[in-house]
Short mmCIF file of C-alpha atoms in Angstrom, two decimals:
data_model
loop_
_atom_site.label_atom_id
_atom_site.label_comp_id
_atom_site.label_asym_id
_atom_site.label_seq_id
_atom_site.Cartn_x
_atom_site.Cartn_y
_atom_site.Cartn_z
CA MET A 1 -0.24 0.08 -0.21
CA ALA A 2 1.35 3.23 -0.89
CA GLU A 3 3.11 5.16 1.97
CA GLY A 4 0.60 7.90 3.68
CA ILE A 5 -2.66 5.72 2.54
CA ARG A 6 -4.06 3.41 4.98
CA ARG A 7 -7.23 0.94 4.85
CA ARG A 8 -9.79 2.27 7.57
CA HIS A 9 -11.75 -0.75 9.33
CA SER A 10 -15.14 -0.46 11.00
CA GLU A 11 -15.48 -1.47 14.93
CA GLY A 12 -17.16 -4.84 13.91
CA CYS A 13 -14.82 -5.48 10.72
CA ASN A 14 -13.52 -9.15 11.05
CA SER A 15 -10.09 -7.41 10.02
CA ARG A 16 -9.95 -6.56 13.75
CA GLU A 17 -9.44 -10.43 14.65
CA GLY A 18 -7.26 -11.18 11.90
CA GLY A 19 -9.79 -11.99 9.53
CA ARG A 20 -10.92 -10.83 6.02
CA CYS A 21 -12.15 -7.14 5.86
CA ASN A 22 -16.06 -7.01 5.59
CA CYS A 23 -16.53 -3.32 5.98
CA ASN A 24 -17.13 -0.09 4.15
CA ALA A 25 -15.29 2.32 6.59
CA GLY A 26 -13.04 4.03 3.29
CA TRP A 27 -9.51 5.17 2.89
CA GLU A 28 -7.20 7.95 4.90
CA ALA A 29 -4.74 9.86 3.19
CA SER A 30 -2.11 11.98 5.47
CA VAL A 31 0.99 14.09 4.68
CA TYR A 32 3.47 15.70 7.57
CA LEU A 33 3.17 19.48 7.55
CA ALA A 34 6.78 20.36 8.80
CA ARG A 35 6.41 23.92 9.75
CA GLU A 36 3.16 22.88 12.13
CA GLY A 37 5.21 19.71 13.51
CA ARG A 38 1.83 17.88 12.80
CA LYS A 39 0.00 15.40 10.06
CA LEU A 40 -3.13 16.24 8.29
CA ARG A 41 -5.51 13.66 7.50
CA ARG A 42 -8.33 13.28 5.29
CA THR A 43 -10.51 10.36 4.69
CA PHE A 44 -12.16 9.00 1.48
CA ALA A 45 -14.68 6.91 0.17
CA ARG A 46 -12.34 5.25 -2.10
CA GLU A 47 -8.63 4.45 -2.76
CA VAL A 48 -8.19 6.23 -5.78
CA GLU A 49 -9.25 9.44 -4.09
CA ALA A 50 -7.25 9.34 -1.21
CA LYS A 51 -4.08 8.79 -3.59
CA THR A 52 -5.16 11.84 -5.48
CA TRP A 53 -5.38 14.09 -2.92
CA ARG A 54 -2.36 12.84 -1.19
CA ALA A 55 -0.40 13.48 -4.32
CA ASP A 56 -1.70 17.57 -4.43
CA ALA A 57 -1.15 17.77 -0.78
CA LEU A 58 2.23 16.56 -0.85
CA ALA A 59 3.09 18.78 -3.44
CA ALA A 60 1.99 21.49 -1.71
CA ALA A 61 3.55 20.31 1.28
CA ASN A 62 6.82 20.23 -0.55
CA ALA A 63 6.21 23.73 -1.55
CA ARG A 64 5.38 24.85 1.95
CA SER A 65 2.29 26.11 0.61
CA LEU A 66 0.11 23.71 2.69
CA ARG A 67 -1.55 24.62 6.00
CA THR A 68 -4.25 23.10 8.11
CA PRO A 69 -7.40 23.33 6.09
CA SER A 70 -9.79 26.31 6.76
CA GLN A 71 -13.16 25.97 8.74
CA ILE A 72 -15.33 27.93 6.46
CA THR A 73 -18.00 26.06 4.97
CA VAL A 74 -19.09 26.06 1.14
CA GLU A 75 -22.02 28.67 1.86
CA GLN A 76 -19.85 31.15 3.77
CA ALA A 77 -17.26 31.08 0.80
CA ALA A 78 -19.77 31.29 -1.65
CA TRP A 79 -20.83 34.61 -0.50
CA LEU A 80 -17.73 35.91 0.55
CA TRP A 81 -16.58 35.17 -2.91
CA LEU A 82 -19.43 36.79 -4.49
CA GLU A 83 -19.13 40.00 -2.82
CA ALA A 84 -15.54 39.85 -3.48
CA ALA A 85 -16.22 39.44 -7.32
CA ARG A 86 -18.68 42.46 -7.26
CA THR A 87 -16.11 44.62 -5.68
CA GLY A 88 -13.57 43.93 -8.16
CA ALA A 89 -10.95 42.03 -5.72
CA VAL A 90 -11.84 38.69 -7.68
CA ARG A 91 -11.52 39.00 -11.32
CA ASP A 92 -12.02 36.24 -13.61
CA ARG A 93 -9.49 33.91 -15.70
CA SER A 94 -8.88 36.75 -18.24
CA GLY A 95 -8.19 39.41 -15.27
CA HIS A 96 -11.19 41.06 -16.56
CA HIS A 97 -14.37 42.02 -13.96
CA TYR A 98 -17.16 39.93 -13.82
CA LYS A 99 -20.33 41.16 -15.17
CA PRO A 100 -23.17 41.66 -12.99
CA GLY A 101 -25.42 39.62 -15.20
CA THR A 102 -22.62 37.06 -14.74
CA LEU A 103 -22.58 37.28 -11.03
CA ARG A 104 -26.21 37.22 -10.67
CA GLU A 105 -26.45 34.10 -12.45
CA TYR A 106 -23.88 32.67 -10.30
CA GLY A 107 -25.80 33.68 -7.01
CA ARG A 108 -28.88 32.04 -8.42
CA ALA A 109 -27.18 29.06 -9.01
CA LEU A 110 -25.81 28.83 -5.79
CA SER A 111 -28.93 29.25 -4.28
CA LEU A 112 -31.02 26.82 -5.83
CA ARG A 113 -28.96 24.15 -6.18
CA VAL A 114 -25.46 23.95 -4.82
CA LEU A 115 -26.21 25.48 -1.22
CA PRO A 116 -29.17 23.12 -0.45
CA GLU A 117 -26.60 20.53 -1.34
CA PHE A 118 -23.45 21.42 0.09
CA GLY A 119 -23.88 24.75 1.82
CA GLY A 120 -23.00 23.30 5.15
CA VAL A 121 -19.80 21.03 3.97
CA ARG A 122 -16.62 22.53 5.12
CA LEU A 123 -15.19 23.80 1.93
CA SER A 124 -12.13 21.90 2.65
CA GLU A 125 -13.71 18.74 2.73
CA LEU A 126 -15.94 18.61 -0.38
CA THR A 127 -14.52 15.80 -2.83
CA ARG A 128 -14.48 15.07 -6.42
CA ALA A 129 -16.94 11.78 -5.68
CA ASP A 130 -19.17 14.33 -4.12
CA LEU A 131 -19.81 16.37 -7.26
CA GLN A 132 -19.90 13.65 -9.55
CA ASP A 133 -22.68 12.31 -7.95
CA PHE A 134 -24.12 15.91 -7.46
CA VAL A 135 -23.53 16.24 -11.12
CA ASP A 136 -25.20 12.39 -11.65
CA ARG A 137 -28.38 13.02 -10.00
CA LEU A 138 -28.98 16.70 -11.87
CA LEU A 139 -28.52 14.45 -14.85
CA GLY A 140 -31.15 12.13 -13.49
CA ARG A 141 -33.76 14.81 -12.73
CA LYS A 142 -33.44 15.68 -16.86
CA LEU A 143 -31.66 19.00 -16.22
CA ALA A 144 -30.36 19.96 -19.45
CA ALA A 145 -26.83 20.31 -19.89
CA SER A 146 -26.00 23.66 -20.30
CA THR A 147 -27.79 24.03 -16.58
CA ILE A 148 -25.81 21.59 -14.87
CA ARG A 149 -22.47 23.62 -16.53
CA ASN A 150 -23.74 26.41 -15.17
CA THR A 151 -24.56 25.03 -11.86
CA MET A 152 -20.84 23.71 -11.52
CA ASN A 153 -19.58 27.34 -12.65
CA PRO A 154 -19.40 29.13 -9.38
CA LEU A 155 -18.12 26.49 -7.70
CA GLN A 156 -15.27 26.21 -9.94
CA ALA A 157 -14.75 29.67 -9.48
CA ILE A 158 -14.66 29.70 -5.88
CA TYR A 159 -12.39 26.85 -5.63
CA ARG A 160 -9.55 28.03 -8.00
CA HIS A 161 -9.69 31.29 -5.71
CA ALA A 162 -9.58 29.03 -2.61
CA VAL A 163 -6.64 27.36 -4.12
CA ARG A 164 -4.70 30.31 -4.73
CA ARG A 165 -5.46 31.90 -1.24
CA GLU A 166 -4.53 28.37 0.27
CA LEU A 167 -7.85 27.92 1.76
CA VAL A 168 -7.97 24.39 0.13
CA VAL A 169 -5.48 22.01 -1.34
CA VAL A 170 -7.17 20.21 -3.68
CA ASN A 171 -9.79 21.79 -6.31
CA PRO A 172 -12.37 19.13 -6.37
CA THR A 173 -14.09 20.36 -9.18
CA ARG A 174 -10.89 19.03 -11.53
CA GLU A 175 -11.99 16.66 -13.61
CA VAL A 176 -15.58 16.39 -12.63
CA ASP A 177 -17.14 14.81 -15.90
CA LEU A 178 -19.91 17.34 -16.75
CA PRO A 179 -22.48 16.50 -19.80
CA ALA A 180 -21.58 17.77 -23.01
CA ALA A 181 -23.78 20.92 -24.19
CA ARG A 182 -24.92 21.06 -27.33
CA GLY A 183 -24.23 24.43 -29.33
CA ARG A 184 -27.59 26.01 -30.27
CA ARG A 185 -26.85 26.70 -33.80
CA GLU A 186 -27.25 30.54 -34.61
CA LYS A 187 -29.14 31.76 -36.66
CA ILE A 188 -28.11 34.13 -39.63
CA ALA A 189 -29.72 36.28 -42.26
CA THR A 190 -28.18 36.94 -46.01
CA ALA A 191 -27.82 40.65 -46.90
CA SER A 192 -30.63 40.67 -48.70
CA GLN A 193 -32.94 39.15 -45.60
CA ALA A 194 -31.31 41.69 -43.47
CA ALA A 195 -32.84 44.41 -45.63
CA ARG A 196 -36.14 42.86 -45.83
CA ILE A 197 -36.15 42.22 -41.81
CA ILE A 198 -35.15 45.92 -41.16
CA ALA A 199 -37.90 47.45 -43.64
CA ALA A 200 -40.61 45.14 -42.16
CA VAL A 201 -40.17 46.20 -38.35
CA PRO A 202 -41.88 49.49 -37.33
CA GLU A 203 -40.19 52.58 -39.07
CA SER A 204 -39.26 53.92 -35.22
CA ASP A 205 -36.98 51.05 -34.45
CA ARG A 206 -35.35 50.21 -37.75
CA ALA A 207 -32.56 52.43 -36.98
CA ILE A 208 -31.76 50.00 -33.85
CA TRP A 209 -32.35 47.06 -36.26
CA ALA A 210 -29.90 48.61 -38.46
CA THR A 211 -27.38 49.12 -36.28
CA ALA A 212 -27.27 45.39 -34.59
CA PHE A 213 -27.19 44.07 -38.44
CA TYR A 214 -24.40 46.48 -39.59
CA ALA A 215 -22.27 47.44 -36.76
CA GLY A 216 -22.66 44.21 -34.82
CA LEU A 217 -23.41 46.20 -31.27
CA ARG A 218 -24.85 43.58 -28.55
CA ARG A 219 -27.81 44.54 -26.72
CA GLY A 220 -26.76 46.23 -23.72
CA GLU A 221 -24.16 48.13 -26.23
CA LEU A 222 -27.27 49.31 -28.19
CA GLN A 223 -29.04 50.36 -25.16
CA ALA A 224 -26.09 52.53 -23.91
CA LEU A 225 -25.20 54.01 -27.11
CA ARG A 226 -25.10 57.88 -26.68
CA SER A 227 -25.52 60.27 -29.57
CA SER A 228 -21.66 61.73 -28.85
CA ASP A 229 -20.34 58.01 -29.69
CA ILE A 230 -21.56 58.48 -33.13
CA ASP A 231 -19.63 60.73 -35.64
CA LEU A 232 -21.31 60.97 -38.75
CA ASP A 233 -18.65 62.96 -40.07
CA ARG A 234 -15.81 60.46 -39.72
CA SER A 235 -18.49 57.63 -40.31
CA GLU A 236 -17.51 55.88 -36.99
CA ILE A 237 -19.47 54.47 -33.93
CA THR A 238 -17.35 54.65 -30.67
CA VAL A 239 -18.23 51.71 -28.08
CA GLU A 240 -17.31 52.47 -24.82
CA ARG A 241 -19.67 51.13 -22.61
CA SER A 242 -22.70 48.23 -22.04
CA TRP A 243 -25.99 48.51 -20.34
CA ASP A 244 -27.08 46.60 -17.38
CA GLN A 245 -30.75 46.15 -16.27
CA TYR A 246 -29.87 46.83 -12.31
CA GLU A 247 -26.79 48.33 -12.83
CA GLY A 248 -27.09 51.01 -15.58
CA PRO A 249 -23.78 51.73 -17.69
CA ILE A 250 -21.13 49.03 -17.21
CA ALA A 251 -17.63 48.51 -19.11
CA PRO A 252 -17.87 46.51 -21.92
CA LYS A 253 -17.66 42.70 -21.59
CA SER A 254 -13.72 42.84 -22.01
CA LYS A 255 -10.91 45.40 -22.79
CA ALA A 256 -11.51 44.40 -26.55
CA GLY A 257 -14.78 45.42 -26.22
CA VAL A 258 -13.83 49.24 -26.13
CA ARG A 259 -13.49 50.08 -30.22
CA THR A 260 -14.23 51.91 -33.06
CA VAL A 261 -16.88 50.62 -35.86
CA PRO A 262 -17.42 51.62 -39.19
CA ILE A 263 -20.63 53.36 -40.20
CA LEU A 264 -21.41 51.39 -43.46
CA ALA A 265 -23.42 53.19 -46.16
CA VAL A 266 -26.68 51.05 -45.54
CA LEU A 267 -26.75 52.09 -42.01
CA ARG A 268 -25.84 55.52 -42.32
CA ASP A 269 -28.80 56.14 -44.08
CA HIS A 270 -31.17 54.85 -41.17
CA LEU A 271 -28.99 57.24 -38.91
CA ASP A 272 -29.45 60.30 -41.04
CA ALA A 273 -32.89 59.74 -40.69
CA ARG A 274 -33.05 59.64 -37.08
CA THR A 275 -32.86 62.86 -34.73
CA LEU A 276 -29.91 61.82 -32.42
CA GLY A 277 -29.91 64.21 -29.82
CA THR A 278 -26.56 65.60 -28.13
CA GLY A 279 -23.94 64.62 -25.77
CA SER A 280 -25.08 61.99 -23.33
CA ASP A 281 -28.64 61.57 -24.51
CA LEU A 282 -29.40 57.78 -25.23
CA VAL A 283 -29.45 57.09 -29.21
CA PHE A 284 -32.10 54.34 -28.78
CA GLY A 285 -33.50 55.48 -25.47
CA ARG A 286 -37.24 55.49 -24.70
CA ARG A 287 -36.34 59.25 -22.88
CA PRO A 288 -32.34 60.43 -23.18
CA ASP A 289 -31.64 59.31 -19.98
CA GLU A 290 -33.55 55.66 -19.99
CA PRO A 291 -32.57 52.91 -22.43
CA PHE A 292 -35.52 51.01 -24.39
CA ALA A 293 -36.73 47.63 -22.99
CA PRO A 294 -35.51 44.76 -25.04
CA LYS A 295 -39.07 43.28 -25.14
CA THR A 296 -41.15 46.52 -26.33
CA ILE A 297 -38.53 46.51 -29.28
CA ALA A 298 -38.36 42.85 -30.19
CA ASP A 299 -42.17 41.79 -29.69
CA PRO A 300 -43.36 44.02 -32.47
CA ALA A 301 -40.75 42.85 -34.75
CA LYS A 302 -41.78 39.47 -34.36
CA ARG A 303 -45.44 40.23 -35.05
CA ALA A 304 -44.36 42.25 -38.15
CA TRP A 305 -42.32 39.42 -39.42
CA ALA A 306 -45.01 37.01 -38.88
CA ALA A 307 -47.48 39.29 -40.99
CA VAL A 308 -44.59 39.47 -44.20
CA ASN A 309 -43.95 35.86 -43.98
CA GLU A 310 -47.65 35.17 -44.08
CA ARG A 311 -48.63 36.97 -46.66
CA GLU A 312 -45.47 35.35 -48.57
CA ARG A 313 -46.91 31.88 -48.05
CA GLU A 314 -50.08 33.05 -49.75
CA GLU A 315 -48.64 34.62 -52.63
CA ALA A 316 -45.77 31.88 -53.10
CA GLU A 317 -49.37 28.95 -52.78
CA ARG A 318 -50.68 31.03 -55.62
CA GLU A 319 -47.63 31.59 -57.77
CA GLY A 320 -46.84 27.66 -57.24
CA ARG A 321 -43.66 27.99 -55.63
CA ASN A 322 -41.59 27.80 -52.50
CA PRO A 323 -41.84 31.11 -50.15
CA ASP A 324 -39.20 32.89 -49.17
CA LEU A 325 -39.80 33.54 -45.48
CA LEU A 326 -38.28 36.00 -43.02
CA PRO A 327 -36.05 34.24 -40.25
CA SER A 328 -37.06 35.85 -36.79
CA LEU A 329 -33.81 37.06 -35.39
CA THR A 330 -32.53 38.33 -31.59
CA PHE A 331 -30.31 41.22 -31.34
CA HIS A 332 -27.59 38.84 -30.99
CA GLU A 333 -28.28 36.80 -34.03
CA CYS A 334 -28.07 40.27 -35.74
CA ARG A 335 -24.36 40.66 -34.72
CA HIS A 336 -23.72 36.88 -36.31
CA THR A 337 -25.27 38.32 -39.20
CA PHE A 338 -22.78 41.33 -39.18
CA ALA A 339 -19.89 38.98 -38.79
CA SER A 340 -20.79 36.56 -41.69
CA LEU A 341 -21.47 40.23 -43.78
CA LEU A 342 -17.88 40.94 -43.25
CA ILE A 343 -16.52 37.27 -43.94
CA ASP A 344 -18.59 37.04 -46.98
CA ALA A 345 -17.26 40.89 -48.10
CA GLY A 346 -13.71 39.61 -47.70
CA VAL A 347 -12.69 41.94 -44.69
CA ASN A 348 -9.61 41.02 -43.01
CA PRO A 349 -9.96 38.82 -40.13
CA LYS A 350 -7.62 40.81 -37.87
CA ALA A 351 -10.34 43.49 -38.68
CA ILE A 352 -13.43 41.49 -37.87
CA GLN A 353 -11.97 40.84 -34.36
CA GLU A 354 -11.40 44.39 -33.78
CA PHE A 355 -15.66 45.31 -34.92
CA MET A 356 -16.50 42.35 -32.93
CA GLY A 357 -14.61 43.39 -29.97
CA HIS A 358 -12.91 40.09 -29.66
CA ALA A 359 -10.19 39.80 -27.18
CA THR A 360 -8.13 37.46 -29.33
CA ILE A 361 -8.55 36.52 -33.39
CA GLU A 362 -8.70 32.79 -31.91
CA GLU A 363 -11.96 33.59 -30.42
CA THR A 364 -12.86 35.02 -33.90
CA PHE A 365 -11.92 31.85 -36.02
CA SER A 366 -13.25 29.61 -33.51
CA ARG A 367 -16.93 31.21 -33.57
CA TYR A 368 -16.67 32.23 -36.94
CA GLY A 369 -14.37 30.13 -38.76
CA HIS A 370 -17.10 27.91 -39.93
CA LEU A 371 -18.15 30.72 -41.95
CA MET A 372 -15.50 31.62 -44.04
CA PRO A 373 -15.87 30.24 -47.21
CA GLY A 374 -13.28 28.33 -49.51
CA ALA A 375 -10.60 27.75 -47.10
CA ARG A 376 -8.86 24.76 -48.54
CA ASP A 377 -9.73 26.30 -52.00
CA GLN A 378 -8.43 29.72 -51.51
CA ALA A 379 -5.19 28.00 -49.74
CA ARG A 380 -4.71 25.33 -52.11
CA GLN A 381 -4.90 28.40 -55.00
CA LEU A 382 -2.36 30.74 -52.84
CA VAL A 383 -0.02 27.97 -52.37
CA ASP A 384 -0.01 26.75 -55.90
CA ALA A 385 0.37 30.00 -57.22
CA TYR A 386 3.49 30.59 -54.80
CA MET A 387 5.05 27.53 -56.02
CA ASP A 388 4.51 28.02 -58.96
CA ALA A 389 6.15 31.63 -59.15
CA ALA A 390 9.25 30.03 -57.24
CA THR A 391 9.47 27.37 -59.91
CA LEU A 392 9.75 29.88 -62.49
CA ARG A 393 12.54 32.15 -60.58
CA ALA A 394 14.58 29.04 -60.35
CA ALA A 395 14.16 27.89 -64.00
#
């Protein structure tokens, strides 16, 4: 048996009389803490868990970063972490402030599912097996894979922070098997569909939808857009902030979210037709200082698109053809459409990254690489042309 690992036995186990073990008492792992002059012990149901914990603990002890575990519970750690994240004392893995909406979702997930299950457990005593059983039970309740992953997200963040602060030795959220969440395929409009979609909505809302389609602004960025952010002389929109329904104006999603987007000619027509106001007035606000409510923009649009599609179905039936229906899109799907239009037009991927406000070019390729047409054919043609030219030079 590995050093520092021993089999535990219950009082009535046959092994105490020299017989064969017939109990389920589990396993104990221990590590000696030289600076405290004592052993740190943990018990586990399975030998593999004891070995894993001891390996991690031994590495931490050798680095002199291991100490007696904190007595703090999961619930106490959760609320302390949330408060620290709200103040910016804790950042996400990219070093950015957590968005208020993200923290609200974390708080809901903790309150609804995590804390009723583990709130009173000491942070240092929660195991991977506990969490795997928890995930398996959530699957048994037919919860969506995305819901289960969202439930685990705050726990993962709390334990990453706890390990860095030496509150725990082992991060039990690591290597927990989570169900794969099938990505929802985003709808994207073609250039002609985008024009028809915008034309179908109430005239007062066309500039909002046009800005979503032709500048790729996120919903919060549309809500927070000020008159001073639009420079028609230079044909530019400056994105400097977003809007949270509870917090009001907030910083964009990341540092890259602060950006300048060109005003395309097709968008300028809509902005020219709109009274933009002055200074800090919200461009699309219900009032100069109050943003639009998404539902009041989305619901009339859906009704308008449904009416257009109904007429198109009737005409197509009379003419004996397939109807050319308009997709019903969200603001975020309008943003995806903007990216696809840039790609179709052959815009440089680095420029697309900047206009979309992505932190890295990898994010742009990961999200929109499948839309980039003819990648293999284009690569083959470019390399063939290069090799032909090189051969001619060598001849």
